[in-house]
Amino acid sequence: MQASLSLSVSNPAAIPRSDHGFESSLPFPSKPVNLRFCGLRKEALGFSSTSSSSLSASRSNRNVAGSKKVWASLGGDNGSSSSAAKSFDYDLIIIGAGVGGHGAALHAVEKGLKTAIVEGDVVGGTCVNRGCVPSKALLAVSGRMRELQNEHHLKALGLQVSAAGYDRQGVADHANNLATKIRSNLTNSMKALGVDILTGFGAVLGPQKVKVGKDTVVTAKDIIIATGSVPFVPKGIEVDGKTVITSDHALKLESVPDWIAIVGSGYIGLEFSDVYTALGSEVTFVEALDQLMPGFDPEIGKLAQRVLINPRKIDYHTGVFATKITPAKDGKPVTIELIDAKTKEPKETLEVDAALIATGRAPFTNGLGLENINVATQRGFIPVDERMRVIDSNGDRVPHLFCIGDANGKMMLAHAASAQGISVVEQLTGRDHVLNHLSIPAACFTHPEISMVGLTEPQAREKAELEGFEVAVAKTSFKANTKALAENEGEGLAKLIYRPDNGEILGVHIFGLHAADLIHEASNAIALGTRIQDLKLAVHAHPTLSEVLDELFKSAKVNAHVGSPVAEPVAV
Amino acid sequence: MAHLLQTSFLPSSPCLRANPDRSSSSSSPMVQISRQRSKTGGVVQAKIREIFMPALSSTMTEGKIVSWVKSEGEKLAKGESVVVVESDKADMDVETFYDGYLAAIMVEEGGVAAVGSAIALLAETEDEIEAARSKAAGSSSSASSSPAAASTAADPIPAEITAPLAASAPIAVTPVPKLASAVHPASDGGKRVVASPYAKKLAKELKVDLAAIAVSGPLGRIVAKDVEAAAAAPAPVAAATIAAPPPAASPNVELGTVVPFTTMQGAVSRNMLESLSVPTFRVGYTITTDALDALYKKIKSKGVTMTALLAKATALALAKHPVVNSSCRDGNSFTYNSSINIAVAVAIDGGLITPVLQDADKSDIYSMSRKWKELVDKARAKQLQPHEYNTGTFTLSNLGMFGVDRFDAILPPGTGAIMAVGASQPTAVGTKDGRIGIKNQMQVNVTADHRVIYGADLAAFLQTLSKIIEDPKDLTF
């Protein structure tokens, strides 16, 4: 749900998105496009490059091959020449074929590892089948419905549209078709590269040993756990899949209730409120914290509430827990018992047509055989260090075992899982790599969208207090952007939190048209350690929404005017 | 950023927010004191001003007080920020328009007030602060004004904001749940009201008390249309009174006198003469109204009037026959009107006027009924704006309430057609299978400009209309 699939899956040959490893042999020296990409800004990333010139290094294939182990080609033979395969069935086994596992598998093959991926359900995991992907289909529909229903907006554009309507089944089919399509893309991309897809529930039997299904045992030099998560349902809530549902059910859009309560006002709840209200439902939010949209930068949250909640057919109860939710039956509605989150006093009982439980996600780590390797989960999450290496109950690292994605709980986003997977493969193939989680963007695909990267303002101020630096904030409005005004979508704000002393970006938050697409300029800058004073000089096409960020960077007041050498990315 | 305060010059205006406790209402000493003052000492008058919740954007209906920049008793200079208000769009500093003292804050921080309602009192001199405070206390602690008091106080400002109906139609006060408290009804200990989120929002907007609403939603739940209906509820009362004036007026006529035309009568006379230059013809139709009557009975309680239903049905039929909604102004060309505006003839004291339901094909029946009620009130108060009575593209004239079964209307110049609607009455009808049954039927008779509208056009239009009325499910979409 949380974020879109960040990887291109259709063209395996174009995968080297984070491939900095030109020390590996490159069987296709005739593909300089990729290589040039690799070579870009290598200093910035601090690679241990074998040559000062990446282009010449990669072209002179023989040199590299002489000094380094020759890895398998990108083609279909899947690391058959790897020495590791002699004693193990595989170099790498990944348990779970979600976006995280997929990202890791692709990168592993590219790095020449003989790779297998274990999936007990369907390829694609939550994101593709029950999360980000189908929800984007529903949101695409809701966005259009919203536009067509907004008479005021249409009129302002000079458009005349007669009453807009929708066919629920048609909408549901669109979401389902999209999931199917992305799933087959994902499967095909792995098959094309020769990743073995082992069907069956995977469990860790012991070090470097995995059981697949009932009785198949496979061995691998390294194992990555990428089992993801399931919707979290607090106790007392009875999910029947019809009137009390989780995102898993909601994405099938089997009904559009007149009145639906959404428990939890994070990304998932917000996105569904957007879908449901566009399709004609009325929504009641139930939020345990004192304000809606916890986790967002407070200023962005406040603005978002004015646009996404207040004018819509939505009301809310904050500071309350839903202690008991009973599905509708025998002509009775769904009942939701609320208690005060602080005093625990009963507050109110809601009667609604349906309830969507969007209280977050719980790691799916049961039955993984973690006891075999002495690993104790923490609230279900598998403990890992900053390199995703699994930590056992004694606090020691479990050799050759890694955990990425929702299962480790570091950052429950599809693209974060994928990035973690790639980081692990980098380590396995001889290059130390620590992922900078502060550079991972997140987005909420409401209309308009919300996106963010790095710290919120309160977080940044807290950090500044602790470490003794100054924090400044710059803001720009979408109202000042030509393209946004042309679209008649001037509602929106971009906010930059930075250090005025050295121009470091601490966080960027955007609420407005296509915010989810706009954030990457900022996240890339954070990932590469680019400073604002340098970004100010970058050119943006006119008129585009990207100029919102251009304005934002330009409005920041950095004291260090000299472009400073780009710093190492910071790990967390 | 700078938005100016709207201040009232009427110191005695009662508090705009109604107090549920009406026991001591009109005899409230505070209110009386302030009235006495305004009667006896005109000096006091312009010195205590109310600070109103300003409209910070075109869509703002209420504002939340984020913080008071000034505290009670503080001196204010013109142009200074007094309060920060959160609107639907943004937080804004609100400045004062006058010098003076912030005497009393009536809506505390975090409180919400409707646009135009008083949020504080501004005293001109320090001496006035006390008076203002007691006034504020009076309006918030003891009851300030019952609806009746508001309407009799002859105070145009609160009357316009809180009780537009009460001012013109005292009988309408009883069913008016308009002066609602802002308290969330569901939290009203013990008495539980279940209302959908949008219904709650609407109720707040339309100032309807959810506790006093007839419920139609599933599982005893108040839904948006219940609130809309409640807001439009006084309409039937008004509709009944429209028909009443002519008979009531007749006994007062002094026989044997010559009375010159009023302006309105003069206008009617001119229009009628002008109509003679238009070649008109008539087509009649008998329509069975059983289904319509059933529907009316069902939604009458929600404030829907027969007039609105007929206007809606006509508009839907017109949408399918644009030629009937056209007009011929110069004798050389058609004008296909872009919107369907149904004018409905209303007899008012001393004449006839045709308030217009604009875009009747597009608006829903509940808001149309509400709109109609508003138009009739305005018409009787002679406050209709020109665009509210001369933009009709098709006219309806209904004498059915008098038992008239059929009549003939004169085409108002500038429009293409007018429809005369007779009473719906039980009629013995032979059916196709050879039986005889009783059905409610009404006769309609359309007069049209034959330069642009031909017999077949009218016939087709009437057929569509009869289909809509005989199967009226589309009227309440």
PDB file of N, CA and C in Angstrom, chain A residues 55-136:
ATOM      1  N   LEU A  55      34.727   4.148 -17.380  1.00  0.00           N
ATOM      2  CA  LEU A  55      34.413   3.725 -18.743  1.00  0.00           C
ATOM      3  C   LEU A  55      35.524   2.851 -19.305  1.00  0.00           C
ATOM      4  N   SER A  56      36.744   3.319 -19.118  1.00  0.00           N
ATOM      5  CA  SER A  56      37.822   2.536 -19.693  1.00  0.00           C
ATOM      6  C   SER A  56      37.964   1.221 -18.940  1.00  0.00           C
ATOM      7  N   ALA A  57      37.720   1.280 -17.647  1.00  0.00           N
ATOM      8  CA  ALA A  57      37.830   0.053 -16.867  1.00  0.00           C
ATOM      9  C   ALA A  57      36.838  -0.984 -17.339  1.00  0.00           C
ATOM     10  N   SER A  58      35.641  -0.539 -17.568  1.00  0.00           N
ATOM     11  CA  SER A  58      34.644  -1.522 -17.925  1.00  0.00           C
ATOM     12  C   SER A  58      34.806  -1.986 -19.350  1.00  0.00           C
ATOM     13  N   ARG A  59      35.360  -1.124 -20.160  1.00  0.00           N
ATOM     14  CA  ARG A  59      35.527  -1.574 -21.540  1.00  0.00           C
ATOM     15  C   ARG A  59      36.661  -2.580 -21.648  1.00  0.00           C
ATOM     16  N   SER A  60      37.674  -2.351 -20.849  1.00  0.00           N
ATOM     17  CA  SER A  60      38.775  -3.301 -20.937  1.00  0.00           C
ATOM     18  C   SER A  60      38.456  -4.504 -20.076  1.00  0.00           C
ATOM     19  N   ASN A  61      37.632  -5.277 -20.620  1.00  0.00           N
ATOM     20  CA  ASN A  61      37.064  -6.414 -19.921  1.00  0.00           C
ATOM     21  C   ASN A  61      38.145  -7.369 -19.417  1.00  0.00           C
ATOM     22  N   ARG A  62      39.154  -7.522 -20.205  1.00  0.00           N
ATOM     23  CA  ARG A  62      40.186  -8.508 -19.877  1.00  0.00           C
ATOM     24  C   ARG A  62      40.909  -8.141 -18.585  1.00  0.00           C
ATOM     25  N   ASN A  63      41.167  -6.826 -18.430  1.00  0.00           N
ATOM     26  CA  ASN A  63      41.853  -6.391 -17.210  1.00  0.00           C
ATOM     27  C   ASN A  63      41.103  -6.834 -15.974  1.00  0.00           C
ATOM     28  N   VAL A  64      39.840  -6.542 -16.010  1.00  0.00           N
ATOM     29  CA  VAL A  64      39.012  -6.843 -14.853  1.00  0.00           C
ATOM     30  C   VAL A  64      38.973  -8.343 -14.627  1.00  0.00           C
ATOM     31  N   ALA A  65      38.765  -9.007 -15.724  1.00  0.00           N
ATOM     32  CA  ALA A  65      38.638 -10.453 -15.606  1.00  0.00           C
ATOM     33  C   ALA A  65      39.918 -11.053 -15.030  1.00  0.00           C
ATOM     34  N   GLY A  66      41.012 -10.413 -15.325  1.00  0.00           N
ATOM     35  CA  GLY A  66      42.261 -10.950 -14.823  1.00  0.00           C
ATOM     36  C   GLY A  66      42.409 -10.794 -13.323  1.00  0.00           C
ATOM     37  N   SER A  67      41.906  -9.708 -12.810  1.00  0.00           N
ATOM     38  CA  SER A  67      42.139  -9.429 -11.404  1.00  0.00           C
ATOM     39  C   SER A  67      40.998  -9.878 -10.503  1.00  0.00           C
ATOM     40  N   LYS A  68      39.887 -10.147 -11.108  1.00  0.00           N
ATOM     41  CA  LYS A  68      38.713 -10.477 -10.286  1.00  0.00           C
ATOM     42  C   LYS A  68      38.147 -11.809 -10.717  1.00  0.00           C
ATOM     43  N   LYS A  69      37.391 -12.333  -9.848  1.00  0.00           N
ATOM     44  CA  LYS A  69      36.700 -13.559 -10.202  1.00  0.00           C
ATOM     45  C   LYS A  69      35.727 -13.278 -11.347  1.00  0.00           C
ATOM     46  N   VAL A  70      35.629 -14.194 -12.242  1.00  0.00           N
ATOM     47  CA  VAL A  70      34.709 -13.988 -13.349  1.00  0.00           C
ATOM     48  C   VAL A  70      33.336 -14.491 -12.942  1.00  0.00           C
ATOM     49  N   TRP A  71      32.431 -13.584 -12.913  1.00  0.00           N
ATOM     50  CA  TRP A  71      31.075 -13.984 -12.524  1.00  0.00           C
ATOM     51  C   TRP A  71      30.288 -14.425 -13.737  1.00  0.00           C
ATOM     52  N   ALA A  72      29.212 -14.985 -13.458  1.00  0.00           N
ATOM     53  CA  ALA A  72      28.388 -15.465 -14.554  1.00  0.00           C
ATOM     54  C   ALA A  72      27.836 -14.294 -15.348  1.00  0.00           C
ATOM     55  N   SER A  73      27.429 -14.590 -16.527  1.00  0.00           N
ATOM     56  CA  SER A  73      26.877 -13.550 -17.366  1.00  0.00           C
ATOM     57  C   SER A  73      25.484 -13.212 -16.865  1.00  0.00           C
ATOM     58  N   LEU A  74      24.936 -12.184 -17.471  1.00  0.00           N
ATOM     59  CA  LEU A  74      23.581 -11.784 -17.111  1.00  0.00           C
ATOM     60  C   LEU A  74      22.550 -12.736 -17.668  1.00  0.00           C
ATOM     61  N   GLY A  75      22.994 -13.617 -18.503  1.00  0.00           N
ATOM     62  CA  GLY A  75      22.048 -14.487 -19.198  1.00  0.00           C
ATOM     63  C   GLY A  75      21.436 -15.536 -18.300  1.00  0.00           C
ATOM     64  N   GLY A  76      20.944 -16.557 -18.896  1.00  0.00           N
ATOM     65  CA  GLY A  76      20.090 -17.481 -18.164  1.00  0.00           C
ATOM     66  C   GLY A  76      20.797 -18.593 -17.409  1.00  0.00           C
ATOM     67  N   ASP A  77      22.111 -18.673 -17.410  1.00  0.00           N
ATOM     68  CA  ASP A  77      22.698 -19.860 -16.798  1.00  0.00           C
ATOM     69  C   ASP A  77      22.925 -19.712 -15.297  1.00  0.00           C
ATOM     70  N   ASN A  78      22.517 -18.586 -14.734  1.00  0.00           N
ATOM     71  CA  ASN A  78      22.381 -18.434 -13.296  1.00  0.00           C
ATOM     72  C   ASN A  78      23.571 -18.932 -12.486  1.00  0.00           C
ATOM     73  N   GLY A  79      24.653 -18.307 -12.730  1.00  0.00           N
ATOM     74  CA  GLY A  79      25.785 -18.524 -11.848  1.00  0.00           C
ATOM     75  C   GLY A  79      26.350 -19.930 -11.839  1.00  0.00           C
ATOM     76  N   SER A  80      26.229 -20.620 -12.924  1.00  0.00           N
ATOM     77  CA  SER A  80      26.669 -22.011 -12.928  1.00  0.00           C
ATOM     78  C   SER A  80      28.188 -22.112 -12.739  1.00  0.00           C
ATOM     79  N   SER A  81      28.871 -21.066 -13.103  1.00  0.00           N
ATOM     80  CA  SER A  81      30.321 -21.142 -12.992  1.00  0.00           C
ATOM     81  C   SER A  81      30.808 -20.717 -11.608  1.00  0.00           C
ATOM     82  N   SER A  82      29.874 -20.355 -10.771  1.00  0.00           N
ATOM     83  CA  SER A  82      30.270 -19.882  -9.446  1.00  0.00           C
ATOM     84  C   SER A  82      30.859 -21.026  -8.638  1.00  0.00           C
ATOM     85  N   SER A  83      31.927 -20.693  -7.943  1.00  0.00           N
ATOM     86  CA  SER A  83      32.592 -21.729  -7.157  1.00  0.00           C
ATOM     87  C   SER A  83      31.737 -22.161  -5.965  1.00  0.00           C
ATOM     88  N   ALA A  84      30.943 -21.216  -5.452  1.00  0.00           N
ATOM     89  CA  ALA A  84      30.154 -21.499  -4.269  1.00  0.00           C
ATOM     90  C   ALA A  84      29.160 -22.623  -4.509  1.00  0.00           C
ATOM     91  N   ALA A  85      28.731 -22.732  -5.745  1.00  0.00           N
ATOM     92  CA  ALA A  85      27.706 -23.711  -6.051  1.00  0.00           C
ATOM     93  C   ALA A  85      28.192 -25.139  -5.864  1.00  0.00           C
ATOM     94  N   LYS A  86      29.477 -25.305  -5.674  1.00  0.00           N
ATOM     95  CA  LYS A  86      29.985 -26.671  -5.562  1.00  0.00           C
ATOM     96  C   LYS A  86      29.537 -27.348  -4.271  1.00  0.00           C
ATOM     97  N   SER A  87      29.576 -26.569  -3.208  1.00  0.00           N
ATOM     98  CA  SER A  87      29.207 -27.192  -1.941  1.00  0.00           C
ATOM     99  C   SER A  87      27.761 -26.909  -1.549  1.00  0.00           C
ATOM    100  N   PHE A  88      27.180 -25.888  -2.136  1.00  0.00           N
ATOM    101  CA  PHE A  88      25.795 -25.549  -1.824  1.00  0.00           C
ATOM    102  C   PHE A  88      24.939 -25.672  -3.072  1.00  0.00           C
ATOM    103  N   ASP A  89      23.633 -25.862  -2.835  1.00  0.00           N
ATOM    104  CA  ASP A  89      22.725 -25.881  -3.980  1.00  0.00           C
ATOM    105  C   ASP A  89      22.715 -24.516  -4.677  1.00  0.00           C
ATOM    106  N   TYR A  90      22.730 -23.464  -3.851  1.00  0.00           N
ATOM    107  CA  TYR A  90      22.682 -22.101  -4.397  1.00  0.00           C
ATOM    108  C   TYR A  90      23.656 -21.202  -3.663  1.00  0.00           C
ATOM    109  N   ASP A  91      23.978 -20.118  -4.316  1.00  0.00           N
ATOM    110  CA  ASP A  91      24.733 -19.081  -3.614  1.00  0.00           C
ATOM    111  C   ASP A  91      23.814 -18.327  -2.655  1.00  0.00           C
ATOM    112  N   LEU A  92      22.599 -18.104  -3.149  1.00  0.00           N
ATOM    113  CA  LEU A  92      21.685 -17.284  -2.362  1.00  0.00           C
ATOM    114  C   LEU A  92      20.260 -17.817  -2.479  1.00  0.00           C
ATOM    115  N   ILE A  93      19.639 -17.975  -1.332  1.00  0.00           N
ATOM    116  CA  ILE A  93      18.212 -18.300  -1.338  1.00  0.00           C
ATOM    117  C   ILE A  93      17.478 -17.155  -0.677  1.00  0.00           C
ATOM    118  N   ILE A  94      16.431 -16.731  -1.325  1.00  0.00           N
ATOM    119  CA  ILE A  94      15.616 -15.657  -0.764  1.00  0.00           C
ATOM    120  C   ILE A  94      14.263 -16.248  -0.409  1.00  0.00           C
ATOM    121  N   ILE A  95      13.843 -16.074   0.833  1.00  0.00           N
ATOM    122  CA  ILE A  95      12.535 -16.593   1.242  1.00  0.00           C
ATOM    123  C   ILE A  95      11.527 -15.464   1.128  1.00  0.00           C
ATOM    124  N   GLY A  96      10.668 -15.584   0.151  1.00  0.00           N
ATOM    125  CA  GLY A  96       9.655 -14.546  -0.057  1.00  0.00           C
ATOM    126  C   GLY A  96       9.888 -13.801  -1.356  1.00  0.00           C
ATOM    127  N   ALA A  97       8.924 -13.913  -2.271  1.00  0.00           N
ATOM    128  CA  ALA A  97       9.087 -13.288  -3.583  1.00  0.00           C
ATOM    129  C   ALA A  97       8.244 -12.025  -3.697  1.00  0.00           C
ATOM    130  N   GLY A  98       8.366 -11.172  -2.709  1.00  0.00           N
ATOM    131  CA  GLY A  98       7.728  -9.863  -2.817  1.00  0.00           C
ATOM    132  C   GLY A  98       8.658  -8.918  -3.542  1.00  0.00           C
ATOM    133  N   VAL A  99       8.388  -7.650  -3.400  1.00  0.00           N
ATOM    134  CA  VAL A  99       9.216  -6.678  -4.095  1.00  0.00           C
ATOM    135  C   VAL A  99      10.643  -6.699  -3.556  1.00  0.00           C
ATOM    136  N   GLY A 100      10.787  -6.909  -2.246  1.00  0.00           N
ATOM    137  CA  GLY A 100      12.120  -6.963  -1.653  1.00  0.00           C
ATOM    138  C   GLY A 100      12.912  -8.139  -2.178  1.00  0.00           C
ATOM    139  N   GLY A 101      12.307  -9.321  -2.147  1.00  0.00           N
ATOM    140  CA  GLY A 101      12.970 -10.523  -2.620  1.00  0.00           C
ATOM    141  C   GLY A 101      13.291 -10.430  -4.099  1.00  0.00           C
ATOM    142  N   HIS A 102      12.373  -9.886  -4.844  1.00  0.00           N
ATOM    143  CA  HIS A 102      12.559  -9.732  -6.280  1.00  0.00           C
ATOM    144  C   HIS A 102      13.741  -8.820  -6.576  1.00  0.00           C
ATOM    145  N   GLY A 103      13.786  -7.709  -5.875  1.00  0.00           N
ATOM    146  CA  GLY A 103      14.881  -6.755  -6.081  1.00  0.00           C
ATOM    147  C   GLY A 103      16.215  -7.406  -5.763  1.00  0.00           C
ATOM    148  N   ALA A 104      16.243  -8.154  -4.651  1.00  0.00           N
ATOM    149  CA  ALA A 104      17.478  -8.816  -4.250  1.00  0.00           C
ATOM    150  C   ALA A 104      17.872  -9.882  -5.273  1.00  0.00           C
ATOM    151  N   ALA A 105      16.876 -10.647  -5.742  1.00  0.00           N
ATOM    152  CA  ALA A 105      17.159 -11.736  -6.676  1.00  0.00           C
ATOM    153  C   ALA A 105      17.754 -11.207  -7.979  1.00  0.00           C
ATOM    154  N   LEU A 106      17.133 -10.150  -8.493  1.00  0.00           N
ATOM    155  CA  LEU A 106      17.625  -9.599  -9.749  1.00  0.00           C
ATOM    156  C   LEU A 106      19.056  -9.108  -9.622  1.00  0.00           C
ATOM    157  N   HIS A 107      19.292  -8.437  -8.505  1.00  0.00           N
ATOM    158  CA  HIS A 107      20.624  -7.898  -8.310  1.00  0.00           C
ATOM    159  C   HIS A 107      21.634  -9.019  -8.099  1.00  0.00           C
ATOM    160  N   ALA A 108      21.197 -10.075  -7.414  1.00  0.00           N
ATOM    161  CA  ALA A 108      22.090 -11.199  -7.146  1.00  0.00           C
ATOM    162  C   ALA A 108      22.506 -11.882  -8.448  1.00  0.00           C
ATOM    163  N   VAL A 109      21.543 -12.092  -9.326  1.00  0.00           N
ATOM    164  CA  VAL A 109      21.860 -12.737 -10.597  1.00  0.00           C
ATOM    165  C   VAL A 109      22.812 -11.860 -11.393  1.00  0.00           C
ATOM    166  N   GLU A 110      22.532 -10.595 -11.349  1.00  0.00           N
ATOM    167  CA  GLU A 110      23.376  -9.674 -12.077  1.00  0.00           C
ATOM    168  C   GLU A 110      24.804  -9.733 -11.558  1.00  0.00           C
ATOM    169  N   LYS A 111      24.893  -9.998 -10.263  1.00  0.00           N
ATOM    170  CA  LYS A 111      26.214 -10.094  -9.647  1.00  0.00           C
ATOM    171  C   LYS A 111      26.796 -11.490  -9.782  1.00  0.00           C
ATOM    172  N   GLY A 112      26.085 -12.334 -10.483  1.00  0.00           N
ATOM    173  CA  GLY A 112      26.630 -13.652 -10.761  1.00  0.00           C
ATOM    174  C   GLY A 112      26.341 -14.703  -9.708  1.00  0.00           C
ATOM    175  N   LEU A 113      25.431 -14.457  -8.827  1.00  0.00           N
ATOM    176  CA  LEU A 113      25.114 -15.457  -7.816  1.00  0.00           C
ATOM    177  C   LEU A 113      24.045 -16.407  -8.335  1.00  0.00           C
ATOM    178  N   LYS A 114      24.210 -17.660  -8.030  1.00  0.00           N
ATOM    179  CA  LYS A 114      23.172 -18.625  -8.371  1.00  0.00           C
ATOM    180  C   LYS A 114      22.070 -18.471  -7.322  1.00  0.00           C
ATOM    181  N   THR A 115      20.915 -18.101  -7.788  1.00  0.00           N
ATOM    182  CA  THR A 115      19.888 -17.623  -6.863  1.00  0.00           C
ATOM    183  C   THR A 115      18.593 -18.415  -6.986  1.00  0.00           C
ATOM    184  N   ALA A 116      17.980 -18.676  -5.842  1.00  0.00           N
ATOM    185  CA  ALA A 116      16.640 -19.248  -5.840  1.00  0.00           C
ATOM    186  C   ALA A 116      15.758 -18.381  -4.968  1.00  0.00           C
ATOM    187  N   ILE A 117      14.473 -18.349  -5.310  1.00  0.00           N
ATOM    188  CA  ILE A 117      13.548 -17.576  -4.494  1.00  0.00           C
ATOM    189  C   ILE A 117      12.401 -18.501  -4.101  1.00  0.00           C
ATOM    190  N   VAL A 118      12.030 -18.455  -2.828  1.00  0.00           N
ATOM    191  CA  VAL A 118      11.021 -19.371  -2.298  1.00  0.00           C
ATOM    192  C   VAL A 118       9.741 -18.592  -2.070  1.00  0.00           C
ATOM    193  N   GLU A 119       8.640 -19.085  -2.597  1.00  0.00           N
ATOM    194  CA  GLU A 119       7.385 -18.380  -2.381  1.00  0.00           C
ATOM    195  C   GLU A 119       6.285 -19.379  -2.046  1.00  0.00           C
ATOM    196  N   GLY A 120       5.639 -19.165  -0.919  1.00  0.00           N
ATOM    197  CA  GLY A 120       4.570 -20.070  -0.509  1.00  0.00           C
ATOM    198  C   GLY A 120       3.212 -19.628  -1.007  1.00  0.00           C
ATOM    199  N   ASP A 121       3.137 -18.407  -1.498  1.00  0.00           N
ATOM    200  CA  ASP A 121       1.850 -17.884  -1.966  1.00  0.00           C
ATOM    201  C   ASP A 121       2.020 -17.471  -3.425  1.00  0.00           C
ATOM    202  N   VAL A 122       1.709 -16.245  -3.751  1.00  0.00           N
ATOM    203  CA  VAL A 122       1.883 -15.802  -5.127  1.00  0.00           C
ATOM    204  C   VAL A 122       3.072 -14.860  -5.214  1.00  0.00           C
ATOM    205  N   VAL A 123       3.731 -14.909  -6.369  1.00  0.00           N
ATOM    206  CA  VAL A 123       4.854 -14.016  -6.588  1.00  0.00           C
ATOM    207  C   VAL A 123       4.347 -12.576  -6.551  1.00  0.00           C
ATOM    208  N   GLY A 124       5.138 -11.720  -5.968  1.00  0.00           N
ATOM    209  CA  GLY A 124       4.765 -10.308  -5.937  1.00  0.00           C
ATOM    210  C   GLY A 124       4.482  -9.804  -4.541  1.00  0.00           C
ATOM    211  N   GLY A 125       4.092 -10.730  -3.661  1.00  0.00           N
ATOM    212  CA  GLY A 125       3.894 -10.346  -2.268  1.00  0.00           C
ATOM    213  C   GLY A 125       2.785  -9.336  -2.078  1.00  0.00           C
ATOM    214  N   THR A 126       2.875  -8.642  -0.952  1.00  0.00           N
ATOM    215  CA  THR A 126       1.830  -7.695  -0.583  1.00  0.00           C
ATOM    216  C   THR A 126       1.705  -6.563  -1.588  1.00  0.00           C
ATOM    217  N   CYS A 127       2.837  -5.975  -1.910  1.00  0.00           N
ATOM    218  CA  CYS A 127       2.806  -4.774  -2.738  1.00  0.00           C
ATOM    219  C   CYS A 127       2.039  -5.021  -4.034  1.00  0.00           C
ATOM    220  N   VAL A 128       2.430  -6.087  -4.716  1.00  0.00           N
ATOM    221  CA  VAL A 128       1.863  -6.316  -6.035  1.00  0.00           C
ATOM    222  C   VAL A 128       0.438  -6.851  -5.962  1.00  0.00           C
ATOM    223  N   ASN A 129       0.191  -7.741  -4.995  1.00  0.00           N
ATOM    224  CA  ASN A 129      -1.103  -8.415  -4.982  1.00  0.00           C
ATOM    225  C   ASN A 129      -2.135  -7.765  -4.070  1.00  0.00           C
ATOM    226  N   ARG A 130      -1.676  -7.222  -2.952  1.00  0.00           N
ATOM    227  CA  ARG A 130      -2.635  -6.739  -1.956  1.00  0.00           C
ATOM    228  C   ARG A 130      -2.246  -5.368  -1.420  1.00  0.00           C
ATOM    229  N   GLY A 131      -1.451  -4.644  -2.150  1.00  0.00           N
ATOM    230  CA  GLY A 131      -0.972  -3.389  -1.578  1.00  0.00           C
ATOM    231  C   GLY A 131      -0.863  -2.274  -2.588  1.00  0.00           C
ATOM    232  N   CYS A 132       0.353  -1.787  -2.714  1.00  0.00           N
ATOM    233  CA  CYS A 132       0.593  -0.589  -3.513  1.00  0.00           C
ATOM    234  C   CYS A 132      -0.016  -0.674  -4.905  1.00  0.00           C
ATOM    235  N   VAL A 133       0.144  -1.831  -5.532  1.00  0.00           N
ATOM    236  CA  VAL A 133      -0.222  -1.899  -6.948  1.00  0.00           C
ATOM    237  C   VAL A 133      -1.742  -1.823  -7.175  1.00  0.00           C
ATOM    238  N   PRO A 134      -2.529  -2.752  -6.604  1.00  0.00           N
ATOM    239  CA  PRO A 134      -3.970  -2.617  -6.850  1.00  0.00           C
ATOM    240  C   PRO A 134      -4.558  -1.324  -6.282  1.00  0.00           C
ATOM    241  N   SER A 135      -3.970  -0.844  -5.188  1.00  0.00           N
ATOM    242  CA  SER A 135      -4.522   0.392  -4.628  1.00  0.00           C
ATOM    243  C   SER A 135      -4.297   1.560  -5.579  1.00  0.00           C
ATOM    244  N   LYS A 136      -3.204   1.529  -6.334  1.00  0.00           N
ATOM    245  CA  LYS A 136      -2.971   2.610  -7.291  1.00  0.00           C
ATOM    246  C   LYS A 136      -4.029   2.575  -8.395  1.00  0.00           C
TER     247      LYS A 136
END
